[in-house]
Amino acid sequence: MADEQEPVLQRAALERVLLRAAELQAVSADVPEALSEQELISVAGEVGISPAALKQALSEERMRIVLPDERGVLAAVAGPATFIAARLVSGVAPEVLAALDRTFQGEENLTERRRFPDRIVWGPRGGFAGAVRAIARLDGRGFPLVRADEVAASVVASSPGKAHVRIEASLAGRRTRAAQRAVAGVVLGAAGAVAMVAMNVFAPLAFAAGALVAATSAWLTRRNYRRDAGAAQLAIEQALDRLEFGEPKKRTLLDQLLIAGRPGQR
């Protein structure tokens, strides 16, 4: 009788199995609330995670930035105005900063505003050049970071061959304009309701219509701001992905058509 081959799990199935096993382990086992770094390295070694990979993950966790909860009416209604991403990447700090500069000026339609030895601040590329580049981009992604007031990146050497990168994007101005539009919608709704009452429209109906206009305006402005904020956060994360994993392969028009024709593909 021939030996039966052991079943082989593909990458997606492997990830699902490991994730589910970790969930079951967390429920069924007495999992400690805390571990020292050395204990964590030992545990990781038992499941095949290299010490170098774990130490890099620990370094990134130590440098992880948690912004304090922003208070105020604008933050409560629309959300935060500052977005940050940080990561430890391979490379020499000046070269990493230069690569970010090329990415933001070439791929995000930004232009340099200020430059320091370990930090660059960019702003939206305005004028005719910025408008032409925005029109010429036909991939549907657009330039999400041009909606930011400014984008800044700091790159500091962490260890030989490693650099800590921190990118910040501020959308404070866009959030303020969104709030102003929401207030204008509320005022318009209230004024419309008063005008309808003056024209002898049934008062409850008039005020209901005014409230609907105000609520719709507030909801739309909040939704649009959060969409822009999410796109900006994704864009700075993607910039770090390019530093860590390299530039994605450029797809030709034929590649895009073939991918679009496959079910479930983007």
PDB file of C-alpha atoms in Angstrom:
ATOM      1  CA  MET A   1       0.000   0.000   0.000  1.00  0.00           C
ATOM      2  CA  ALA A   2       1.465   3.338  -1.045  1.00  0.00           C
ATOM      3  CA  ASP A   3       2.211   5.870   1.622  1.00  0.00           C
ATOM      4  CA  GLU A   4      -0.451   8.525   1.788  1.00  0.00           C
ATOM      5  CA  GLN A   5       0.837  12.038   1.495  1.00  0.00           C
ATOM      6  CA  GLU A   6       0.082  14.361   4.384  1.00  0.00           C
ATOM      7  CA  PRO A   7      -2.367  17.125   3.439  1.00  0.00           C
ATOM      8  CA  VAL A   8      -0.693  20.431   2.633  1.00  0.00           C
ATOM      9  CA  LEU A   9      -2.292  23.661   3.800  1.00  0.00           C
ATOM     10  CA  GLN A  10      -2.089  26.698   1.543  1.00  0.00           C
ATOM     11  CA  ARG A  11      -1.152  30.121   2.978  1.00  0.00           C
ATOM     12  CA  ALA A  12      -4.717  31.360   3.535  1.00  0.00           C
ATOM     13  CA  ALA A  13      -5.816  28.132   5.212  1.00  0.00           C
ATOM     14  CA  LEU A  14      -2.647  28.076   7.310  1.00  0.00           C
ATOM     15  CA  GLU A  15      -3.308  31.581   8.615  1.00  0.00           C
ATOM     16  CA  ARG A  16      -6.909  30.698   9.500  1.00  0.00           C
ATOM     17  CA  VAL A  17      -5.856  27.542  11.342  1.00  0.00           C
ATOM     18  CA  LEU A  18      -3.149  29.321  13.348  1.00  0.00           C
ATOM     19  CA  LEU A  19      -5.471  32.197  14.226  1.00  0.00           C
ATOM     20  CA  ARG A  20      -8.226  29.823  15.340  1.00  0.00           C
ATOM     21  CA  ALA A  21      -5.768  27.733  17.344  1.00  0.00           C
ATOM     22  CA  ALA A  22      -4.564  30.872  19.127  1.00  0.00           C
ATOM     23  CA  GLU A  23      -8.166  31.814  19.953  1.00  0.00           C
ATOM     24  CA  LEU A  24      -8.876  28.345  21.355  1.00  0.00           C
ATOM     25  CA  GLN A  25      -5.636  28.397  23.328  1.00  0.00           C
ATOM     26  CA  ALA A  26      -6.541  31.765  24.854  1.00  0.00           C
ATOM     27  CA  VAL A  27      -9.944  30.428  25.952  1.00  0.00           C
ATOM     28  CA  SER A  28      -8.959  26.996  27.202  1.00  0.00           C
ATOM     29  CA  ALA A  29      -5.516  27.562  28.685  1.00  0.00           C
ATOM     30  CA  ASP A  30      -4.289  29.501  31.679  1.00  0.00           C
ATOM     31  CA  VAL A  31      -2.667  32.301  29.719  1.00  0.00           C
ATOM     32  CA  PRO A  32      -0.502  34.677  31.781  1.00  0.00           C
ATOM     33  CA  GLU A  33      -1.451  38.325  31.850  1.00  0.00           C
ATOM     34  CA  ALA A  34       2.151  39.398  31.287  1.00  0.00           C
ATOM     35  CA  LEU A  35       5.500  37.990  30.152  1.00  0.00           C
ATOM     36  CA  SER A  36       9.020  39.329  30.256  1.00  0.00           C
ATOM     37  CA  GLU A  37      10.686  39.941  26.908  1.00  0.00           C
ATOM     38  CA  GLN A  38      13.026  36.980  27.470  1.00  0.00           C
ATOM     39  CA  GLU A  39      10.079  34.697  28.275  1.00  0.00           C
ATOM     40  CA  LEU A  40       8.303  35.923  25.150  1.00  0.00           C
ATOM     41  CA  ILE A  41      11.374  35.178  23.020  1.00  0.00           C
ATOM     42  CA  SER A  42      11.492  31.654  24.477  1.00  0.00           C
ATOM     43  CA  VAL A  43       7.812  31.050  23.762  1.00  0.00           C
ATOM     44  CA  ALA A  44       8.174  32.427  20.232  1.00  0.00           C
ATOM     45  CA  GLY A  45      11.116  30.106  19.588  1.00  0.00           C
ATOM     46  CA  GLU A  46       8.953  27.119  20.497  1.00  0.00           C
ATOM     47  CA  VAL A  47       6.514  27.987  17.688  1.00  0.00           C
ATOM     48  CA  GLY A  48       9.201  28.751  15.123  1.00  0.00           C
ATOM     49  CA  ILE A  49       9.386  32.570  15.305  1.00  0.00           C
ATOM     50  CA  SER A  50      12.967  33.780  14.980  1.00  0.00           C
ATOM     51  CA  PRO A  51      14.420  35.942  17.779  1.00  0.00           C
ATOM     52  CA  ALA A  52      15.368  38.635  15.238  1.00  0.00           C
ATOM     53  CA  ALA A  53      11.783  38.951  13.976  1.00  0.00           C
ATOM     54  CA  LEU A  54      10.413  39.054  17.511  1.00  0.00           C
ATOM     55  CA  LYS A  55      12.958  41.642  18.658  1.00  0.00           C
ATOM     56  CA  GLN A  56      11.993  43.908  15.755  1.00  0.00           C
ATOM     57  CA  ALA A  57       8.310  43.507  16.649  1.00  0.00           C
ATOM     58  CA  LEU A  58       9.133  44.354  20.267  1.00  0.00           C
ATOM     59  CA  SER A  59      11.068  47.455  19.169  1.00  0.00           C
ATOM     60  CA  GLU A  60       8.107  48.627  17.089  1.00  0.00           C
ATOM     61  CA  GLU A  61       5.753  48.003  20.020  1.00  0.00           C
ATOM     62  CA  ARG A  62       7.948  50.091  22.340  1.00  0.00           C
ATOM     63  CA  MET A  63       7.962  52.917  19.793  1.00  0.00           C
ATOM     64  CA  ARG A  64       4.245  52.634  19.039  1.00  0.00           C
ATOM     65  CA  ILE A  65       2.488  55.962  19.418  1.00  0.00           C
ATOM     66  CA  VAL A  66      -0.864  56.127  21.148  1.00  0.00           C
ATOM     67  CA  LEU A  67      -2.451  59.531  20.810  1.00  0.00           C
ATOM     68  CA  PRO A  68      -4.461  60.770  23.796  1.00  0.00           C
ATOM     69  CA  ASP A  69      -8.170  60.993  23.179  1.00  0.00           C
ATOM     70  CA  GLU A  70      -8.910  64.387  21.657  1.00  0.00           C
ATOM     71  CA  ARG A  71     -11.610  66.318  23.460  1.00  0.00           C
ATOM     72  CA  GLY A  72     -14.003  68.947  22.227  1.00  0.00           C
ATOM     73  CA  VAL A  73     -17.060  69.256  20.031  1.00  0.00           C
ATOM     74  CA  LEU A  74     -15.172  68.829  16.753  1.00  0.00           C
ATOM     75  CA  ALA A  75     -13.481  65.637  17.904  1.00  0.00           C
ATOM     76  CA  ALA A  76     -16.736  64.218  19.260  1.00  0.00           C
ATOM     77  CA  VAL A  77     -18.683  64.960  16.083  1.00  0.00           C
ATOM     78  CA  ALA A  78     -16.152  64.392  13.296  1.00  0.00           C
ATOM     79  CA  GLY A  79     -13.241  62.488  14.837  1.00  0.00           C
ATOM     80  CA  PRO A  80      -9.522  63.174  15.389  1.00  0.00           C
ATOM     81  CA  ALA A  81      -7.530  65.606  13.265  1.00  0.00           C
ATOM     82  CA  THR A  82      -4.053  64.067  13.601  1.00  0.00           C
ATOM     83  CA  PHE A  83      -3.036  60.697  12.208  1.00  0.00           C
ATOM     84  CA  ILE A  84       0.279  58.975  12.908  1.00  0.00           C
ATOM     85  CA  ALA A  85       2.027  55.826  11.751  1.00  0.00           C
ATOM     86  CA  ALA A  86       5.470  54.602  12.822  1.00  0.00           C
ATOM     87  CA  ARG A  87       7.630  51.633  11.976  1.00  0.00           C
ATOM     88  CA  LEU A  88      11.151  50.267  12.188  1.00  0.00           C
ATOM     89  CA  VAL A  89      12.553  49.703   8.689  1.00  0.00           C
ATOM     90  CA  SER A  90      15.817  48.556   7.162  1.00  0.00           C
ATOM     91  CA  GLY A  91      18.074  51.245   5.747  1.00  0.00           C
ATOM     92  CA  VAL A  92      20.249  54.245   6.522  1.00  0.00           C
ATOM     93  CA  ALA A  93      18.235  57.153   7.963  1.00  0.00           C
ATOM     94  CA  PRO A  94      19.132  59.819   5.320  1.00  0.00           C
ATOM     95  CA  GLU A  95      18.400  57.389   2.485  1.00  0.00           C
ATOM     96  CA  VAL A  96      15.077  56.368   4.032  1.00  0.00           C
ATOM     97  CA  LEU A  97      14.073  60.034   4.395  1.00  0.00           C
ATOM     98  CA  ALA A  98      15.065  60.678   0.765  1.00  0.00           C
ATOM     99  CA  ALA A  99      12.927  57.714  -0.349  1.00  0.00           C
ATOM    100  CA  LEU A 100       9.946  59.138   1.533  1.00  0.00           C
ATOM    101  CA  ASP A 101      10.531  62.511  -0.096  1.00  0.00           C
ATOM    102  CA  ARG A 102      10.436  60.897  -3.548  1.00  0.00           C
ATOM    103  CA  THR A 103       7.270  59.011  -2.641  1.00  0.00           C
ATOM    104  CA  PHE A 104       5.357  62.000  -1.303  1.00  0.00           C
ATOM    105  CA  GLN A 105       6.406  64.392  -4.049  1.00  0.00           C
ATOM    106  CA  GLY A 106       6.118  61.882  -6.874  1.00  0.00           C
ATOM    107  CA  GLU A 107       3.174  59.712  -5.791  1.00  0.00           C
ATOM    108  CA  GLU A 108       1.114  61.893  -3.438  1.00  0.00           C
ATOM    109  CA  ASN A 109       1.162  65.295  -5.200  1.00  0.00           C
ATOM    110  CA  LEU A 110       2.829  67.004  -2.245  1.00  0.00           C
ATOM    111  CA  THR A 111       5.587  69.583  -2.254  1.00  0.00           C
ATOM    112  CA  GLU A 112       8.295  70.283   0.298  1.00  0.00           C
ATOM    113  CA  ARG A 113       7.643  73.103   2.757  1.00  0.00           C
ATOM    114  CA  ARG A 114      10.429  72.703   5.308  1.00  0.00           C
ATOM    115  CA  ARG A 115      13.474  70.458   5.568  1.00  0.00           C
ATOM    116  CA  PHE A 116      15.619  69.512   8.539  1.00  0.00           C
ATOM    117  CA  PRO A 117      18.436  66.943   8.834  1.00  0.00           C
ATOM    118  CA  ASP A 118      16.080  64.202  10.057  1.00  0.00           C
ATOM    119  CA  ARG A 119      12.650  65.616   9.207  1.00  0.00           C
ATOM    120  CA  ILE A 120      10.728  66.944   6.189  1.00  0.00           C
ATOM    121  CA  VAL A 121       7.360  68.704   6.124  1.00  0.00           C
ATOM    122  CA  TRP A 122       5.241  68.625   2.953  1.00  0.00           C
ATOM    123  CA  GLY A 123       2.047  70.393   1.945  1.00  0.00           C
ATOM    124  CA  PRO A 124      -0.424  70.039  -0.933  1.00  0.00           C
ATOM    125  CA  ARG A 125       0.976  70.931  -4.337  1.00  0.00           C
ATOM    126  CA  GLY A 126      -1.210  73.833  -5.382  1.00  0.00           C
ATOM    127  CA  GLY A 127      -1.521  75.852  -8.540  1.00  0.00           C
ATOM    128  CA  PHE A 128      -1.611  74.687 -12.121  1.00  0.00           C
ATOM    129  CA  ALA A 129       0.957  71.895 -11.639  1.00  0.00           C
ATOM    130  CA  GLY A 130      -1.024  70.329  -8.811  1.00  0.00           C
ATOM    131  CA  ALA A 131      -4.275  70.531 -10.744  1.00  0.00           C
ATOM    132  CA  VAL A 132      -2.743  68.921 -13.830  1.00  0.00           C
ATOM    133  CA  ARG A 133      -1.308  66.036 -11.827  1.00  0.00           C
ATOM    134  CA  ALA A 134      -4.656  65.474 -10.103  1.00  0.00           C
ATOM    135  CA  ILE A 135      -6.470  65.352 -13.455  1.00  0.00           C
ATOM    136  CA  ALA A 136      -3.838  63.094 -15.027  1.00  0.00           C
ATOM    137  CA  ARG A 137      -4.159  60.417 -12.345  1.00  0.00           C
ATOM    138  CA  LEU A 138      -6.614  57.878 -13.738  1.00  0.00           C
ATOM    139  CA  ASP A 139      -6.260  54.931 -11.351  1.00  0.00           C
ATOM    140  CA  GLY A 140      -9.184  55.999  -9.129  1.00  0.00           C
ATOM    141  CA  ARG A 141      -7.029  56.360  -6.004  1.00  0.00           C
ATOM    142  CA  GLY A 142      -6.429  60.060  -6.326  1.00  0.00           C
ATOM    143  CA  PHE A 143      -4.149  61.848  -3.866  1.00  0.00           C
ATOM    144  CA  PRO A 144      -5.636  61.398  -0.384  1.00  0.00           C
ATOM    145  CA  LEU A 145      -2.814  63.262   1.362  1.00  0.00           C
ATOM    146  CA  VAL A 146      -3.453  66.521  -0.510  1.00  0.00           C
ATOM    147  CA  ARG A 147      -6.488  66.888   1.774  1.00  0.00           C
ATOM    148  CA  ALA A 148      -4.120  67.220   4.732  1.00  0.00           C
ATOM    149  CA  ASP A 149      -2.906  70.619   5.923  1.00  0.00           C
ATOM    150  CA  GLU A 150       0.578  69.156   6.129  1.00  0.00           C
ATOM    151  CA  VAL A 151       2.377  65.825   6.236  1.00  0.00           C
ATOM    152  CA  ALA A 152       5.619  65.398   8.185  1.00  0.00           C
ATOM    153  CA  ALA A 153       8.086  62.531   8.445  1.00  0.00           C
ATOM    154  CA  SER A 154      10.921  62.011  10.916  1.00  0.00           C
ATOM    155  CA  VAL A 155      13.576  59.339  10.399  1.00  0.00           C
ATOM    156  CA  VAL A 156      16.079  58.502  13.151  1.00  0.00           C
ATOM    157  CA  ALA A 157      18.743  55.789  13.161  1.00  0.00           C
ATOM    158  CA  SER A 158      17.752  53.068  15.613  1.00  0.00           C
ATOM    159  CA  SER A 159      20.601  50.570  15.219  1.00  0.00           C
ATOM    160  CA  PRO A 160      23.090  49.731  12.457  1.00  0.00           C
ATOM    161  CA  GLY A 161      21.058  49.230   9.293  1.00  0.00           C
ATOM    162  CA  LYS A 162      17.744  50.120  10.955  1.00  0.00           C
ATOM    163  CA  ALA A 163      15.790  53.380  11.130  1.00  0.00           C
ATOM    164  CA  HIS A 164      12.711  54.430  13.050  1.00  0.00           C
ATOM    165  CA  VAL A 165      10.214  56.245  10.808  1.00  0.00           C
ATOM    166  CA  ARG A 166       7.315  58.349  12.061  1.00  0.00           C
ATOM    167  CA  ILE A 167       4.812  59.971   9.680  1.00  0.00           C
ATOM    168  CA  GLU A 168       2.157  62.465  10.768  1.00  0.00           C
ATOM    169  CA  ALA A 169      -0.742  63.896   8.785  1.00  0.00           C
ATOM    170  CA  SER A 170      -2.872  66.762  10.087  1.00  0.00           C
ATOM    171  CA  LEU A 171      -6.416  67.302   8.780  1.00  0.00           C
ATOM    172  CA  ALA A 172      -7.370  70.013  11.266  1.00  0.00           C
ATOM    173  CA  GLY A 173      -8.280  72.544   8.577  1.00  0.00           C
ATOM    174  CA  ARG A 174     -10.403  70.074   6.648  1.00  0.00           C
ATOM    175  CA  ARG A 175     -12.213  69.073   9.839  1.00  0.00           C
ATOM    176  CA  THR A 176     -12.943  72.713  10.647  1.00  0.00           C
ATOM    177  CA  ARG A 177     -14.357  73.285   7.156  1.00  0.00           C
ATOM    178  CA  ALA A 178     -16.496  70.163   7.513  1.00  0.00           C
ATOM    179  CA  ALA A 179     -17.888  71.481  10.795  1.00  0.00           C
ATOM    180  CA  GLN A 180     -18.643  74.838   9.177  1.00  0.00           C
ATOM    181  CA  ARG A 181     -20.587  73.086   6.409  1.00  0.00           C
ATOM    182  CA  ALA A 182     -22.520  71.091   8.996  1.00  0.00           C
ATOM    183  CA  VAL A 183     -23.424  74.274  10.889  1.00  0.00           C
ATOM    184  CA  ALA A 184     -24.487  75.925   7.624  1.00  0.00           C
ATOM    185  CA  GLY A 185     -26.761  72.947   6.931  1.00  0.00           C
ATOM    186  CA  VAL A 186     -28.338  73.220  10.367  1.00  0.00           C
ATOM    187  CA  VAL A 187     -28.919  76.967   9.892  1.00  0.00           C
ATOM    188  CA  LEU A 188     -30.399  76.335   6.436  1.00  0.00           C
ATOM    189  CA  GLY A 189     -32.743  73.695   7.838  1.00  0.00           C
ATOM    190  CA  ALA A 190     -33.910  75.978  10.635  1.00  0.00           C
ATOM    191  CA  ALA A 191     -34.384  78.927   8.271  1.00  0.00           C
ATOM    192  CA  GLY A 192     -36.329  76.741   5.859  1.00  0.00           C
ATOM    193  CA  ALA A 193     -38.619  75.556   8.630  1.00  0.00           C
ATOM    194  CA  VAL A 194     -39.323  79.126   9.763  1.00  0.00           C
ATOM    195  CA  ALA A 195     -39.998  80.196   6.167  1.00  0.00           C
ATOM    196  CA  MET A 196     -42.459  77.339   5.650  1.00  0.00           C
ATOM    197  CA  VAL A 197     -44.303  78.239   8.839  1.00  0.00           C
ATOM    198  CA  ALA A 198     -44.500  81.842   7.635  1.00  0.00           C
ATOM    199  CA  MET A 199     -46.103  80.512   4.439  1.00  0.00           C
ATOM    200  CA  ASN A 200     -48.771  78.764   6.549  1.00  0.00           C
ATOM    201  CA  VAL A 201     -47.302  75.288   6.089  1.00  0.00           C
ATOM    202  CA  PHE A 202     -48.404  72.894   8.841  1.00  0.00           C
ATOM    203  CA  ALA A 203     -45.881  73.676  11.616  1.00  0.00           C
ATOM    204  CA  PRO A 204     -44.971  70.097  12.671  1.00  0.00           C
ATOM    205  CA  LEU A 205     -44.371  69.209   9.021  1.00  0.00           C
ATOM    206  CA  ALA A 206     -42.248  72.313   8.479  1.00  0.00           C
ATOM    207  CA  PHE A 207     -40.059  71.650  11.503  1.00  0.00           C
ATOM    208  CA  ALA A 208     -39.740  67.965  10.593  1.00  0.00           C
ATOM    209  CA  ALA A 209     -38.499  68.966   7.123  1.00  0.00           C
ATOM    210  CA  GLY A 210     -36.050  71.441   8.627  1.00  0.00           C
ATOM    211  CA  ALA A 211     -34.754  68.840  11.068  1.00  0.00           C
ATOM    212  CA  LEU A 212     -34.298  66.357   8.222  1.00  0.00           C
ATOM    213  CA  VAL A 213     -32.234  68.866   6.222  1.00  0.00           C
ATOM    214  CA  ALA A 214     -30.083  69.660   9.257  1.00  0.00           C
ATOM    215  CA  ALA A 215     -29.538  66.010  10.193  1.00  0.00           C
ATOM    216  CA  THR A 216     -28.721  65.024   6.622  1.00  0.00           C
ATOM    217  CA  SER A 217     -26.180  67.834   6.295  1.00  0.00           C
ATOM    218  CA  ALA A 218     -24.478  66.890   9.561  1.00  0.00           C
ATOM    219  CA  TRP A 219     -24.380  63.198   8.644  1.00  0.00           C
ATOM    220  CA  LEU A 220     -22.955  63.817   5.173  1.00  0.00           C
ATOM    221  CA  THR A 221     -20.191  66.144   6.363  1.00  0.00           C
ATOM    222  CA  ARG A 222     -19.223  63.730   9.155  1.00  0.00           C
ATOM    223  CA  ARG A 223     -19.177  60.783   6.745  1.00  0.00           C
ATOM    224  CA  ASN A 224     -17.103  62.658   4.156  1.00  0.00           C
ATOM    225  CA  TYR A 225     -14.551  63.805   6.727  1.00  0.00           C
ATOM    226  CA  ARG A 226     -14.146  60.322   8.158  1.00  0.00           C
ATOM    227  CA  ARG A 227     -13.732  58.930   4.643  1.00  0.00           C
ATOM    228  CA  ASP A 228     -10.963  61.455   3.942  1.00  0.00           C
ATOM    229  CA  ALA A 229      -9.348  60.770   7.322  1.00  0.00           C
ATOM    230  CA  GLY A 230      -9.366  57.023   6.728  1.00  0.00           C
ATOM    231  CA  ALA A 231      -7.828  57.491   3.275  1.00  0.00           C
ATOM    232  CA  ALA A 232      -5.064  59.673   4.734  1.00  0.00           C
ATOM    233  CA  GLN A 233      -4.264  57.121   7.445  1.00  0.00           C
ATOM    234  CA  LEU A 234      -4.124  54.367   4.823  1.00  0.00           C
ATOM    235  CA  ALA A 235      -1.834  56.460   2.604  1.00  0.00           C
ATOM    236  CA  ILE A 236       0.789  56.979   5.321  1.00  0.00           C
ATOM    237  CA  GLU A 237       0.629  53.279   6.226  1.00  0.00           C
ATOM    238  CA  GLN A 238       1.156  52.424   2.550  1.00  0.00           C
ATOM    239  CA  ALA A 239       4.197  54.721   2.465  1.00  0.00           C
ATOM    240  CA  LEU A 240       5.681  52.696   5.327  1.00  0.00           C
ATOM    241  CA  ASP A 241       4.788  49.463   3.524  1.00  0.00           C
ATOM    242  CA  ARG A 242       6.812  50.607   0.513  1.00  0.00           C
ATOM    243  CA  LEU A 243       9.794  51.351   2.749  1.00  0.00           C
ATOM    244  CA  GLU A 244       9.570  47.958   4.422  1.00  0.00           C
ATOM    245  CA  PHE A 245       8.652  45.698   1.505  1.00  0.00           C
ATOM    246  CA  GLY A 246       9.730  47.674  -1.554  1.00  0.00           C
ATOM    247  CA  GLU A 247       7.790  49.262  -4.368  1.00  0.00           C
ATOM    248  CA  PRO A 248       4.786  47.260  -5.601  1.00  0.00           C
ATOM    249  CA  LYS A 249       4.998  45.828  -9.079  1.00  0.00           C
ATOM    250  CA  LYS A 250       3.612  48.217 -11.660  1.00  0.00           C
ATOM    251  CA  ARG A 251       0.623  46.714 -13.453  1.00  0.00           C
ATOM    252  CA  THR A 252       0.113  47.219 -17.147  1.00  0.00           C
ATOM    253  CA  LEU A 253      -3.280  47.993 -18.629  1.00  0.00           C
ATOM    254  CA  LEU A 254      -3.520  44.344 -19.734  1.00  0.00           C
ATOM    255  CA  ASP A 255      -2.822  43.159 -16.180  1.00  0.00           C
ATOM    256  CA  GLN A 256      -5.583  45.395 -14.814  1.00  0.00           C
ATOM    257  CA  LEU A 257      -8.078  44.167 -17.405  1.00  0.00           C
ATOM    258  CA  LEU A 258      -7.259  40.527 -16.672  1.00  0.00           C
ATOM    259  CA  ILE A 259      -7.580  41.064 -12.917  1.00  0.00           C
ATOM    260  CA  ALA A 260     -10.870  42.942 -13.324  1.00  0.00           C
ATOM    261  CA  GLY A 261     -12.237  40.005 -15.323  1.00  0.00           C
ATOM    262  CA  ARG A 262     -11.577  37.479 -12.585  1.00  0.00           C
ATOM    263  CA  PRO A 263     -14.380  36.882 -10.026  1.00  0.00           C
ATOM    264  CA  GLY A 264     -13.539  38.248  -6.595  1.00  0.00           C
ATOM    265  CA  GLN A 265     -10.426  40.070  -7.825  1.00  0.00           C
ATOM    266  CA  ARG A 266      -9.722  43.792  -7.670  1.00  0.00           C
TER     267      ARG A 266
END
